Amino acid sequence: MTTRLAGKKCVITGGGGGIGSAAGKLFCDEGAEVVLLDLDEDALAEAATNIISDSPNANVTTIAASIVLEDDATKAMQEAADRMGGLDVLVNNAGIRKFTHLTEATPESWQDIISVNLLGTANCAKAAMPFLRESDKGAIVNVSSVYGVIGRKNMGQYDATKAAINSMTRTLAHEEAEHGVRVNCVCPGGTLTPFHKARFAADGMDQADIDAIQADATLMKRWAEVEEIAYPILWLASDEASFITGTILMADGGKSAK
Ligand SMILES: NC(=O)c1ccc[n+]([C@@H]2O[C@H](COP(=O)([O-])OP(=O)(O)OC[C@H]3O[C@@H](n4cnc5c(N)ncnc54)[C@H](O)[C@@H]3O)[C@@H](O)[C@H]2O)c1
């Protein structure tokens, strides 16, 4: 075990999901105390059980909550800070997707995705900020997407929320520098999570079909493993990134460089 996050008190939203649970495991392995926060209680329980079974000394607990409403996000951050005796790191990772052409997007689906991806991220940042300001070395890592930076068809609502998260990252970095809180963002490219595997299996796709999706999409010609996104999140959360704020870090296998 190394100790790149030794003593850090961390909340990871979307901690029951693919990237969030991988970040949770890595954070624990690096000495952090971790609260996984997620809407999905079963996914949370599975993520925490897996982390503890791999790393019996892991200091991980869970909070089942939605980040959509400010009151709920505020209660969850307060509970996490009470439990850990403060808060040093917030990873804003929870997110949902919509697979719709913009001309077919409904007001309800816009409200839905903006509520989670954009307002949920803003709610958690606002609720966590008093605790992060009290930390000597507070840090937020937002999880955006390569498609917050480059364009494509079919997921315009999602991509718009991710571009907004990039913008919010820069603004918060400006506003919080004087309070000692760094705010950065990781933009993953296609990352093969259980969510994607289930979606592709439902569509009857085999591994060759899945591999083919990324064959020409990135310079590295493959999907990312969840750990390959968790490591940049870890680094931005750690003191190794102490002079880094307002950065949008591409973790996309070179997709945005094409
Ligand atoms: N997997 C990829 O290819 C990829 C690529 C680029 C960006 N991302 C981003 O990375 C993040 C994690 O992605 P993932 O692939 O692990 O997704 P995932 O779907 O496996 O996990 C997302 C988690 O967020 C939780 N969540 C959803 N709504 C919530 C709410 N209202 N309150 C609290 N929790 C809620 C879900 O229950 C889920 O556990 C997301 O923000 C996603 O947009 C993923």
PDB file of C-alpha atoms and ligand atoms in Angstrom:
ATOM      1  CA  MET A   1       0.000   0.000   0.000  1.00  0.00           C
ATOM      2  CA  THR A   2       1.246   3.490  -0.886  1.00  0.00           C
ATOM      3  CA  THR A   3       0.029   6.622   0.828  1.00  0.00           C
ATOM      4  CA  ARG A   4      -0.584   9.310  -1.768  1.00  0.00           C
ATOM      5  CA  LEU A   5      -3.880  10.242  -0.037  1.00  0.00           C
ATOM      6  CA  ALA A   6      -2.887   9.397   3.534  1.00  0.00           C
ATOM      7  CA  GLY A   7      -5.268  10.977   6.021  1.00  0.00           C
ATOM      8  CA  LYS A   8      -7.478  12.590   3.353  1.00  0.00           C
ATOM      9  CA  LYS A   9     -11.222  12.541   3.944  1.00  0.00           C
ATOM     10  CA  CYS A  10     -12.913  12.010   0.583  1.00  0.00           C
ATOM     11  CA  VAL A  11     -16.417  11.835  -0.878  1.00  0.00           C
ATOM     12  CA  ILE A  12     -16.952  10.230  -4.286  1.00  0.00           C
ATOM     13  CA  THR A  13     -20.367  10.760  -5.858  1.00  0.00           C
ATOM     14  CA  GLY A  14     -21.595   8.040  -8.197  1.00  0.00           C
ATOM     15  CA  GLY A  15     -19.469   5.773  -6.016  1.00  0.00           C
ATOM     16  CA  GLY A  16     -21.588   2.745  -6.869  1.00  0.00           C
ATOM     17  CA  GLY A  17     -20.743   3.012 -10.576  1.00  0.00           C
ATOM     18  CA  GLY A  18     -17.832   1.816 -12.681  1.00  0.00           C
ATOM     19  CA  ILE A  19     -15.412   4.752 -12.469  1.00  0.00           C
ATOM     20  CA  GLY A  20     -16.584   5.891  -9.011  1.00  0.00           C
ATOM     21  CA  SER A  21     -16.096   2.491  -7.373  1.00  0.00           C
ATOM     22  CA  ALA A  22     -12.682   2.081  -9.051  1.00  0.00           C
ATOM     23  CA  ALA A  23     -11.674   5.504  -7.710  1.00  0.00           C
ATOM     24  CA  GLY A  24     -12.996   4.466  -4.290  1.00  0.00           C
ATOM     25  CA  LYS A  25     -10.802   1.381  -4.244  1.00  0.00           C
ATOM     26  CA  LEU A  26      -7.732   3.297  -5.409  1.00  0.00           C
ATOM     27  CA  PHE A  27      -8.310   6.100  -2.884  1.00  0.00           C
ATOM     28  CA  CYS A  28      -8.600   3.537  -0.055  1.00  0.00           C
ATOM     29  CA  ASP A  29      -5.454   1.752  -1.230  1.00  0.00           C
ATOM     30  CA  GLU A  30      -3.657   5.118  -1.093  1.00  0.00           C
ATOM     31  CA  GLY A  31      -4.634   5.711   2.529  1.00  0.00           C
ATOM     32  CA  ALA A  32      -7.767   7.845   2.199  1.00  0.00           C
ATOM     33  CA  GLU A  33     -10.929   7.606   4.249  1.00  0.00           C
ATOM     34  CA  VAL A  34     -13.713   7.344   1.681  1.00  0.00           C
ATOM     35  CA  VAL A  35     -17.463   7.893   1.633  1.00  0.00           C
ATOM     36  CA  LEU A  36     -19.110   6.547  -1.514  1.00  0.00           C
ATOM     37  CA  LEU A  37     -22.308   8.457  -2.265  1.00  0.00           C
ATOM     38  CA  ASP A  38     -24.864   7.150  -4.750  1.00  0.00           C
ATOM     39  CA  LEU A  39     -28.564   6.986  -5.494  1.00  0.00           C
ATOM     40  CA  ASP A  40     -28.381   3.222  -5.997  1.00  0.00           C
ATOM     41  CA  GLU A  41     -28.198   1.419  -2.631  1.00  0.00           C
ATOM     42  CA  ASP A  42     -27.474  -2.014  -4.127  1.00  0.00           C
ATOM     43  CA  ALA A  43     -24.629  -0.672  -6.258  1.00  0.00           C
ATOM     44  CA  LEU A  44     -23.204   1.105  -3.206  1.00  0.00           C
ATOM     45  CA  ALA A  45     -23.318  -2.061  -1.094  1.00  0.00           C
ATOM     46  CA  GLU A  46     -21.640  -4.072  -3.862  1.00  0.00           C
ATOM     47  CA  ALA A  47     -18.925  -1.446  -4.382  1.00  0.00           C
ATOM     48  CA  ALA A  48     -18.102  -1.232  -0.665  1.00  0.00           C
ATOM     49  CA  THR A  49     -18.110  -5.035  -0.276  1.00  0.00           C
ATOM     50  CA  ASN A  50     -15.769  -5.452  -3.251  1.00  0.00           C
ATOM     51  CA  ILE A  51     -13.368  -2.796  -1.956  1.00  0.00           C
ATOM     52  CA  ILE A  52     -13.231  -4.365   1.509  1.00  0.00           C
ATOM     53  CA  SER A  53     -12.839  -7.868   0.129  1.00  0.00           C
ATOM     54  CA  ASP A  54      -9.872  -6.731  -2.026  1.00  0.00           C
ATOM     55  CA  SER A  55      -8.389  -4.453   0.648  1.00  0.00           C
ATOM     56  CA  PRO A  56      -9.490  -5.550   4.159  1.00  0.00           C
ATOM     57  CA  ASN A  57      -7.977  -2.411   5.755  1.00  0.00           C
ATOM     58  CA  ALA A  58      -9.966  -0.083   3.497  1.00  0.00           C
ATOM     59  CA  ASN A  59     -11.691   2.751   5.358  1.00  0.00           C
ATOM     60  CA  VAL A  60     -14.855   2.995   3.256  1.00  0.00           C
ATOM     61  CA  THR A  61     -18.485   3.699   4.114  1.00  0.00           C
ATOM     62  CA  THR A  62     -21.526   4.661   2.055  1.00  0.00           C
ATOM     63  CA  ILE A  63     -24.305   7.234   1.909  1.00  0.00           C
ATOM     64  CA  ALA A  64     -27.391   6.536  -0.197  1.00  0.00           C
ATOM     65  CA  ALA A  65     -28.661   9.872  -1.507  1.00  0.00           C
ATOM     66  CA  SER A  66     -29.563  11.738  -4.657  1.00  0.00           C
ATOM     67  CA  ILE A  67     -27.603  14.855  -5.562  1.00  0.00           C
ATOM     68  CA  VAL A  68     -30.436  16.414  -7.580  1.00  0.00           C
ATOM     69  CA  LEU A  69     -31.927  18.554  -4.805  1.00  0.00           C
ATOM     70  CA  GLU A  70     -29.739  21.030  -2.964  1.00  0.00           C
ATOM     71  CA  ASP A  71     -31.173  20.016   0.437  1.00  0.00           C
ATOM     72  CA  ASP A  72     -30.349  16.340  -0.121  1.00  0.00           C
ATOM     73  CA  ALA A  73     -26.824  17.119  -1.335  1.00  0.00           C
ATOM     74  CA  THR A  74     -26.284  19.411   1.649  1.00  0.00           C
ATOM     75  CA  LYS A  75     -27.474  16.749   4.107  1.00  0.00           C
ATOM     76  CA  ALA A  76     -25.252  14.130   2.487  1.00  0.00           C
ATOM     77  CA  MET A  77     -22.114  16.327   2.607  1.00  0.00           C
ATOM     78  CA  GLN A  78     -22.848  17.265   6.227  1.00  0.00           C
ATOM     79  CA  GLU A  79     -23.278  13.585   7.125  1.00  0.00           C
ATOM     80  CA  ALA A  80     -20.004  12.678   5.375  1.00  0.00           C
ATOM     81  CA  ALA A  81     -18.122  15.500   7.088  1.00  0.00           C
ATOM     82  CA  ASP A  82     -19.603  14.601  10.506  1.00  0.00           C
ATOM     83  CA  ARG A  83     -18.661  10.962  10.009  1.00  0.00           C
ATOM     84  CA  MET A  84     -15.062  11.657   8.942  1.00  0.00           C
ATOM     85  CA  GLY A  85     -14.435  14.806  11.003  1.00  0.00           C
ATOM     86  CA  GLY A  86     -14.116  17.061   7.953  1.00  0.00           C
ATOM     87  CA  LEU A  87     -13.684  16.848   4.215  1.00  0.00           C
ATOM     88  CA  ASP A  88     -10.574  17.290   2.054  1.00  0.00           C
ATOM     89  CA  VAL A  89     -11.619  15.965  -1.353  1.00  0.00           C
ATOM     90  CA  LEU A  90     -14.853  15.873  -3.343  1.00  0.00           C
ATOM     91  CA  VAL A  91     -14.989  13.810  -6.527  1.00  0.00           C
ATOM     92  CA  ASN A  92     -18.055  14.897  -8.508  1.00  0.00           C
ATOM     93  CA  ASN A  93     -18.473  11.753 -10.590  1.00  0.00           C
ATOM     94  CA  ALA A  94     -22.210  10.901 -10.600  1.00  0.00           C
ATOM     95  CA  GLY A  95     -23.815  11.265 -13.997  1.00  0.00           C
ATOM     96  CA  ILE A  96     -26.534   9.986 -16.311  1.00  0.00           C
ATOM     97  CA  ARG A  97     -26.774   9.705 -20.086  1.00  0.00           C
ATOM     98  CA  LYS A  98     -29.419  10.390 -22.747  1.00  0.00           C
ATOM     99  CA  PHE A  99     -29.080   8.864 -26.215  1.00  0.00           C
ATOM    100  CA  THR A 100     -31.171  11.285 -28.271  1.00  0.00           C
ATOM    101  CA  HIS A 101     -30.787  13.587 -31.259  1.00  0.00           C
ATOM    102  CA  LEU A 102     -31.169  17.164 -30.054  1.00  0.00           C
ATOM    103  CA  THR A 103     -34.154  17.688 -32.354  1.00  0.00           C
ATOM    104  CA  GLU A 104     -35.936  14.851 -30.521  1.00  0.00           C
ATOM    105  CA  ALA A 105     -34.966  15.886 -26.973  1.00  0.00           C
ATOM    106  CA  THR A 106     -37.923  16.632 -24.700  1.00  0.00           C
ATOM    107  CA  PRO A 107     -38.115  19.278 -21.964  1.00  0.00           C
ATOM    108  CA  GLU A 108     -38.426  16.436 -19.431  1.00  0.00           C
ATOM    109  CA  SER A 109     -35.236  14.717 -20.616  1.00  0.00           C
ATOM    110  CA  TRP A 110     -33.372  18.060 -20.575  1.00  0.00           C
ATOM    111  CA  GLN A 111     -34.577  18.680 -17.018  1.00  0.00           C
ATOM    112  CA  ASP A 112     -33.572  15.175 -16.000  1.00  0.00           C
ATOM    113  CA  ILE A 113     -30.003  15.306 -17.290  1.00  0.00           C
ATOM    114  CA  ILE A 114     -29.356  18.904 -16.264  1.00  0.00           C
ATOM    115  CA  SER A 115     -30.647  18.079 -12.763  1.00  0.00           C
ATOM    116  CA  VAL A 116     -28.128  15.287 -12.230  1.00  0.00           C
ATOM    117  CA  ASN A 117     -25.076  16.174 -14.301  1.00  0.00           C
ATOM    118  CA  LEU A 118     -25.023  19.936 -13.911  1.00  0.00           C
ATOM    119  CA  LEU A 119     -27.115  20.911 -10.884  1.00  0.00           C
ATOM    120  CA  GLY A 120     -26.058  17.800  -8.941  1.00  0.00           C
ATOM    121  CA  THR A 121     -22.406  18.706  -9.486  1.00  0.00           C
ATOM    122  CA  ALA A 122     -23.075  22.328  -8.482  1.00  0.00           C
ATOM    123  CA  ASN A 123     -25.095  21.242  -5.422  1.00  0.00           C
ATOM    124  CA  CYS A 124     -22.322  18.962  -4.156  1.00  0.00           C
ATOM    125  CA  ALA A 125     -19.608  21.565  -4.755  1.00  0.00           C
ATOM    126  CA  LYS A 126     -21.607  24.213  -2.884  1.00  0.00           C
ATOM    127  CA  ALA A 127     -22.451  21.868  -0.007  1.00  0.00           C
ATOM    128  CA  ALA A 128     -18.883  20.571   0.341  1.00  0.00           C
ATOM    129  CA  MET A 129     -17.168  23.959   0.020  1.00  0.00           C
ATOM    130  CA  PRO A 130     -17.350  25.110   3.677  1.00  0.00           C
ATOM    131  CA  PHE A 131     -15.600  21.884   4.711  1.00  0.00           C
ATOM    132  CA  LEU A 132     -13.077  22.009   1.849  1.00  0.00           C
ATOM    133  CA  ARG A 133     -12.196  25.607   2.760  1.00  0.00           C
ATOM    134  CA  GLU A 134     -11.476  24.447   6.317  1.00  0.00           C
ATOM    135  CA  SER A 135      -9.151  21.737   5.023  1.00  0.00           C
ATOM    136  CA  ASP A 136      -5.549  22.815   4.535  1.00  0.00           C
ATOM    137  CA  LYS A 137      -5.558  21.311   1.066  1.00  0.00           C
ATOM    138  CA  GLY A 138      -9.128  21.087  -0.203  1.00  0.00           C
ATOM    139  CA  ALA A 139      -9.660  19.746  -3.721  1.00  0.00           C
ATOM    140  CA  ILE A 140     -12.538  19.049  -6.079  1.00  0.00           C
ATOM    141  CA  VAL A 141     -12.157  16.729  -9.048  1.00  0.00           C
ATOM    142  CA  ASN A 142     -15.069  16.891 -11.473  1.00  0.00           C
ATOM    143  CA  VAL A 143     -15.587  14.011 -13.897  1.00  0.00           C
ATOM    144  CA  SER A 144     -16.619  15.378 -17.270  1.00  0.00           C
ATOM    145  CA  SER A 145     -16.094  13.741 -20.695  1.00  0.00           C
ATOM    146  CA  VAL A 146     -13.994  14.081 -23.817  1.00  0.00           C
ATOM    147  CA  TYR A 147     -17.331  15.006 -25.418  1.00  0.00           C
ATOM    148  CA  GLY A 148     -17.462  18.113 -23.272  1.00  0.00           C
ATOM    149  CA  VAL A 149     -14.626  19.280 -25.518  1.00  0.00           C
ATOM    150  CA  ILE A 150     -15.198  17.686 -28.933  1.00  0.00           C
ATOM    151  CA  GLY A 151     -18.390  17.035 -30.887  1.00  0.00           C
ATOM    152  CA  ARG A 152     -20.363  13.999 -32.095  1.00  0.00           C
ATOM    153  CA  LYS A 153     -23.940  12.931 -32.920  1.00  0.00           C
ATOM    154  CA  ASN A 154     -26.643  11.489 -30.643  1.00  0.00           C
ATOM    155  CA  MET A 155     -25.706  12.535 -27.090  1.00  0.00           C
ATOM    156  CA  GLY A 156     -25.933  16.316 -27.340  1.00  0.00           C
ATOM    157  CA  GLN A 157     -27.779  16.754 -24.055  1.00  0.00           C
ATOM    158  CA  TYR A 158     -25.114  14.799 -22.162  1.00  0.00           C
ATOM    159  CA  ASP A 159     -22.299  16.550 -24.016  1.00  0.00           C
ATOM    160  CA  ALA A 160     -23.771  19.983 -23.215  1.00  0.00           C
ATOM    161  CA  THR A 161     -23.834  19.154 -19.495  1.00  0.00           C
ATOM    162  CA  LYS A 162     -20.213  18.007 -19.664  1.00  0.00           C
ATOM    163  CA  ALA A 163     -19.128  21.219 -21.427  1.00  0.00           C
ATOM    164  CA  ALA A 164     -20.920  23.088 -18.634  1.00  0.00           C
ATOM    165  CA  ILE A 165     -18.988  21.086 -16.012  1.00  0.00           C
ATOM    166  CA  ASN A 166     -15.733  22.119 -17.708  1.00  0.00           C
ATOM    167  CA  SER A 167     -16.830  25.742 -17.549  1.00  0.00           C
ATOM    168  CA  MET A 168     -17.915  25.409 -13.917  1.00  0.00           C
ATOM    169  CA  THR A 169     -14.522  23.882 -13.098  1.00  0.00           C
ATOM    170  CA  ARG A 170     -12.720  26.977 -14.356  1.00  0.00           C
ATOM    171  CA  THR A 171     -15.092  29.373 -12.567  1.00  0.00           C
ATOM    172  CA  LEU A 172     -14.819  27.531  -9.256  1.00  0.00           C
ATOM    173  CA  ALA A 173     -11.027  27.439  -9.614  1.00  0.00           C
ATOM    174  CA  HIS A 174     -11.077  31.259  -9.915  1.00  0.00           C
ATOM    175  CA  GLU A 175     -13.489  31.706  -7.022  1.00  0.00           C
ATOM    176  CA  GLU A 176     -11.926  29.232  -4.596  1.00  0.00           C
ATOM    177  CA  ALA A 177      -8.183  29.822  -5.104  1.00  0.00           C
ATOM    178  CA  GLU A 178      -8.219  32.485  -2.396  1.00  0.00           C
ATOM    179  CA  HIS A 179      -9.823  29.938  -0.046  1.00  0.00           C
ATOM    180  CA  GLY A 180      -7.140  27.328  -0.740  1.00  0.00           C
ATOM    181  CA  VAL A 181      -9.396  24.933  -2.660  1.00  0.00           C
ATOM    182  CA  ARG A 182      -8.164  23.552  -6.001  1.00  0.00           C
ATOM    183  CA  VAL A 183     -10.790  22.636  -8.606  1.00  0.00           C
ATOM    184  CA  ASN A 184      -9.941  20.452 -11.591  1.00  0.00           C
ATOM    185  CA  CYS A 185     -11.623  18.194 -14.068  1.00  0.00           C
ATOM    186  CA  VAL A 186     -10.904  14.859 -15.770  1.00  0.00           C
ATOM    187  CA  CYS A 187     -12.394  14.205 -19.212  1.00  0.00           C
ATOM    188  CA  PRO A 188     -12.541  10.448 -19.789  1.00  0.00           C
ATOM    189  CA  GLY A 189     -12.850   8.879 -23.193  1.00  0.00           C
ATOM    190  CA  GLY A 190     -14.801   5.651 -23.695  1.00  0.00           C
ATOM    191  CA  THR A 191     -14.317   3.554 -20.559  1.00  0.00           C
ATOM    192  CA  LEU A 192     -15.568  -0.004 -20.407  1.00  0.00           C
ATOM    193  CA  THR A 193     -17.733  -0.118 -17.283  1.00  0.00           C
ATOM    194  CA  PRO A 194     -20.427  -2.580 -16.202  1.00  0.00           C
ATOM    195  CA  PHE A 195     -22.982  -0.013 -17.483  1.00  0.00           C
ATOM    196  CA  HIS A 196     -21.578  -0.204 -21.013  1.00  0.00           C
ATOM    197  CA  LYS A 197     -21.091  -3.979 -20.875  1.00  0.00           C
ATOM    198  CA  ALA A 198     -24.758  -4.464 -19.900  1.00  0.00           C
ATOM    199  CA  ARG A 199     -25.912  -2.066 -22.623  1.00  0.00           C
ATOM    200  CA  PHE A 200     -23.867  -3.822 -25.320  1.00  0.00           C
ATOM    201  CA  ALA A 201     -24.948  -7.287 -24.129  1.00  0.00           C
ATOM    202  CA  ALA A 202     -28.593  -6.189 -24.351  1.00  0.00           C
ATOM    203  CA  ASP A 203     -27.914  -5.163 -27.946  1.00  0.00           C
ATOM    204  CA  GLY A 204     -26.478  -8.635 -28.661  1.00  0.00           C
ATOM    205  CA  MET A 205     -22.931  -7.359 -29.194  1.00  0.00           C
ATOM    206  CA  ASP A 206     -19.927  -9.626 -28.597  1.00  0.00           C
ATOM    207  CA  GLN A 207     -16.408  -8.594 -27.538  1.00  0.00           C
ATOM    208  CA  ALA A 208     -15.265  -8.107 -31.151  1.00  0.00           C
ATOM    209  CA  ASP A 209     -18.173  -5.701 -31.766  1.00  0.00           C
ATOM    210  CA  ILE A 210     -17.344  -3.837 -28.559  1.00  0.00           C
ATOM    211  CA  ASP A 211     -13.644  -3.578 -29.442  1.00  0.00           C
ATOM    212  CA  ALA A 212     -14.538  -2.345 -32.932  1.00  0.00           C
ATOM    213  CA  ILE A 213     -16.259   0.740 -31.485  1.00  0.00           C
ATOM    214  CA  GLN A 214     -12.938   2.132 -30.281  1.00  0.00           C
ATOM    215  CA  ALA A 215     -10.690   0.642 -32.997  1.00  0.00           C
ATOM    216  CA  ASP A 216     -10.457   3.929 -34.906  1.00  0.00           C
ATOM    217  CA  ALA A 217     -11.903   6.260 -32.298  1.00  0.00           C
ATOM    218  CA  THR A 218      -8.761   6.901 -30.249  1.00  0.00           C
ATOM    219  CA  LEU A 219      -5.033   7.011 -30.934  1.00  0.00           C
ATOM    220  CA  MET A 220      -4.718   4.035 -28.579  1.00  0.00           C
ATOM    221  CA  LYS A 221      -7.403   2.097 -30.480  1.00  0.00           C
ATOM    222  CA  ARG A 222      -9.094   0.700 -27.389  1.00  0.00           C
ATOM    223  CA  TRP A 223     -11.403   1.366 -24.460  1.00  0.00           C
ATOM    224  CA  ALA A 224     -10.005   2.685 -21.174  1.00  0.00           C
ATOM    225  CA  GLU A 225     -10.066   0.449 -18.125  1.00  0.00           C
ATOM    226  CA  VAL A 226     -11.754   2.122 -15.136  1.00  0.00           C
ATOM    227  CA  GLU A 227      -8.412   2.292 -13.301  1.00  0.00           C
ATOM    228  CA  GLU A 228      -6.989   4.399 -16.134  1.00  0.00           C
ATOM    229  CA  ILE A 229      -9.522   7.093 -15.242  1.00  0.00           C
ATOM    230  CA  ALA A 230      -9.251   6.562 -11.473  1.00  0.00           C
ATOM    231  CA  TYR A 231      -5.495   7.290 -11.528  1.00  0.00           C
ATOM    232  CA  PRO A 232      -5.802  10.820 -13.029  1.00  0.00           C
ATOM    233  CA  ILE A 233      -8.607  11.512 -10.520  1.00  0.00           C
ATOM    234  CA  LEU A 234      -6.327  10.329  -7.706  1.00  0.00           C
ATOM    235  CA  TRP A 235      -3.455  12.480  -8.907  1.00  0.00           C
ATOM    236  CA  LEU A 236      -5.538  15.661  -9.152  1.00  0.00           C
ATOM    237  CA  ALA A 237      -6.942  14.964  -5.666  1.00  0.00           C
ATOM    238  CA  SER A 238      -3.476  14.412  -4.186  1.00  0.00           C
ATOM    239  CA  ASP A 239      -0.913  16.935  -2.979  1.00  0.00           C
ATOM    240  CA  GLU A 240       1.231  15.939  -5.985  1.00  0.00           C
ATOM    241  CA  ALA A 241      -1.060  18.299  -7.941  1.00  0.00           C
ATOM    242  CA  SER A 242      -0.661  21.138  -5.424  1.00  0.00           C
ATOM    243  CA  PHE A 243       0.022  23.814  -8.101  1.00  0.00           C
ATOM    244  CA  ILE A 244      -2.756  22.653 -10.421  1.00  0.00           C
ATOM    245  CA  THR A 245      -6.171  24.283 -10.503  1.00  0.00           C
ATOM    246  CA  GLY A 246      -8.644  25.072 -13.275  1.00  0.00           C
ATOM    247  CA  THR A 247      -7.223  22.269 -15.418  1.00  0.00           C
ATOM    248  CA  ILE A 248      -9.268  20.187 -17.827  1.00  0.00           C
ATOM    249  CA  LEU A 249      -7.249  16.965 -18.051  1.00  0.00           C
ATOM    250  CA  MET A 250      -7.982  14.731 -21.034  1.00  0.00           C
ATOM    251  CA  ALA A 251      -7.892  11.005 -20.169  1.00  0.00           C
ATOM    252  CA  ASP A 252      -9.091   9.923 -23.579  1.00  0.00           C
ATOM    253  CA  GLY A 253      -6.440   7.748 -25.238  1.00  0.00           C
ATOM    254  CA  GLY A 254      -5.603  10.679 -27.501  1.00  0.00           C
ATOM    255  CA  LYS A 255      -9.115  11.026 -28.939  1.00  0.00           C
ATOM    256  CA  SER A 256      -9.164  14.818 -28.616  1.00  0.00           C
ATOM    257  CA  ALA A 257      -5.743  15.016 -30.323  1.00  0.00           C
ATOM    258  CA  LYS A 258      -6.997  13.326 -33.506  1.00  0.00           C
TER     259      LYS A 258
HETATM  260  N1  LIG B   1     -17.763   5.207 -18.882  1.00  0.00           N
HETATM  261  C1  LIG B   1     -17.448   6.061 -19.832  1.00  0.00           C
HETATM  262  O1  LIG B   1     -17.189   5.684 -20.982  1.00  0.00           O
HETATM  263  C2  LIG B   1     -17.381   7.535 -19.518  1.00  0.00           C
HETATM  264  C3  LIG B   1     -16.785   8.384 -20.479  1.00  0.00           C
HETATM  265  C4  LIG B   1     -16.727   9.745 -20.211  1.00  0.00           C
HETATM  266  C5  LIG B   1     -17.236  10.242 -19.019  1.00  0.00           C
HETATM  267  N2  LIG B   1     -17.798   9.401 -18.124  1.00  0.00           N
HETATM  268  C6  LIG B   1     -18.349   9.987 -16.892  1.00  0.00           C
HETATM  269  O2  LIG B   1     -17.772   9.363 -15.770  1.00  0.00           O
HETATM  270  C7  LIG B   1     -18.706   9.346 -14.692  1.00  0.00           C
HETATM  271  C8  LIG B   1     -18.860   7.923 -14.195  1.00  0.00           C
HETATM  272  O3  LIG B   1     -19.224   7.132 -15.297  1.00  0.00           O
HETATM  273  P1  LIG B   1     -19.470   5.556 -15.212  1.00  0.00           P
HETATM  274  O4  LIG B   1     -19.247   5.040 -16.575  1.00  0.00           O
HETATM  275  O5  LIG B   1     -18.771   4.975 -14.053  1.00  0.00           O
HETATM  276  O6  LIG B   1     -21.051   5.586 -14.969  1.00  0.00           O
HETATM  277  P2  LIG B   1     -22.029   4.649 -14.150  1.00  0.00           P
HETATM  278  O7  LIG B   1     -23.351   4.799 -14.801  1.00  0.00           O
HETATM  279  O8  LIG B   1     -21.424   3.283 -13.979  1.00  0.00           O
HETATM  280  O9  LIG B   1     -22.030   5.357 -12.714  1.00  0.00           O
HETATM  281  C9  LIG B   1     -22.689   6.555 -12.460  1.00  0.00           C
HETATM  282  C10 LIG B   1     -23.251   6.461 -11.052  1.00  0.00           C
HETATM  283  O10 LIG B   1     -23.935   7.684 -10.759  1.00  0.00           O
HETATM  284  C11 LIG B   1     -25.055   7.358  -9.973  1.00  0.00           C
HETATM  285  N3  LIG B   1     -26.088   8.398 -10.036  1.00  0.00           N
HETATM  286  C12 LIG B   1     -26.895   8.692 -11.082  1.00  0.00           C
HETATM  287  N4  LIG B   1     -27.761   9.656 -10.736  1.00  0.00           N
HETATM  288  C13 LIG B   1     -27.485   9.995  -9.452  1.00  0.00           C
HETATM  289  C14 LIG B   1     -28.053  10.919  -8.534  1.00  0.00           C
HETATM  290  N5  LIG B   1     -29.101  11.684  -8.862  1.00  0.00           N
HETATM  291  N6  LIG B   1     -27.536  11.006  -7.283  1.00  0.00           N
HETATM  292  C15 LIG B   1     -26.486  10.211  -6.921  1.00  0.00           C
HETATM  293  N7  LIG B   1     -25.924   9.291  -7.752  1.00  0.00           N
HETATM  294  C16 LIG B   1     -26.428   9.186  -8.994  1.00  0.00           C
HETATM  295  C17 LIG B   1     -25.563   6.058 -10.568  1.00  0.00           C
HETATM  296  O11 LIG B   1     -26.423   5.354  -9.666  1.00  0.00           O
HETATM  297  C18 LIG B   1     -24.277   5.334 -10.893  1.00  0.00           C
HETATM  298  O12 LIG B   1     -23.883   4.449  -9.859  1.00  0.00           O
HETATM  299  C19 LIG B   1     -19.993   9.942 -15.235  1.00  0.00           C
HETATM  300  O13 LIG B   1     -20.076  11.300 -14.883  1.00  0.00           O
HETATM  301  C20 LIG B   1     -19.846   9.784 -16.739  1.00  0.00           C
HETATM  302  O14 LIG B   1     -20.563  10.761 -17.446  1.00  0.00           O
HETATM  303  C21 LIG B   1     -17.880   8.056 -18.339  1.00  0.00           C
END
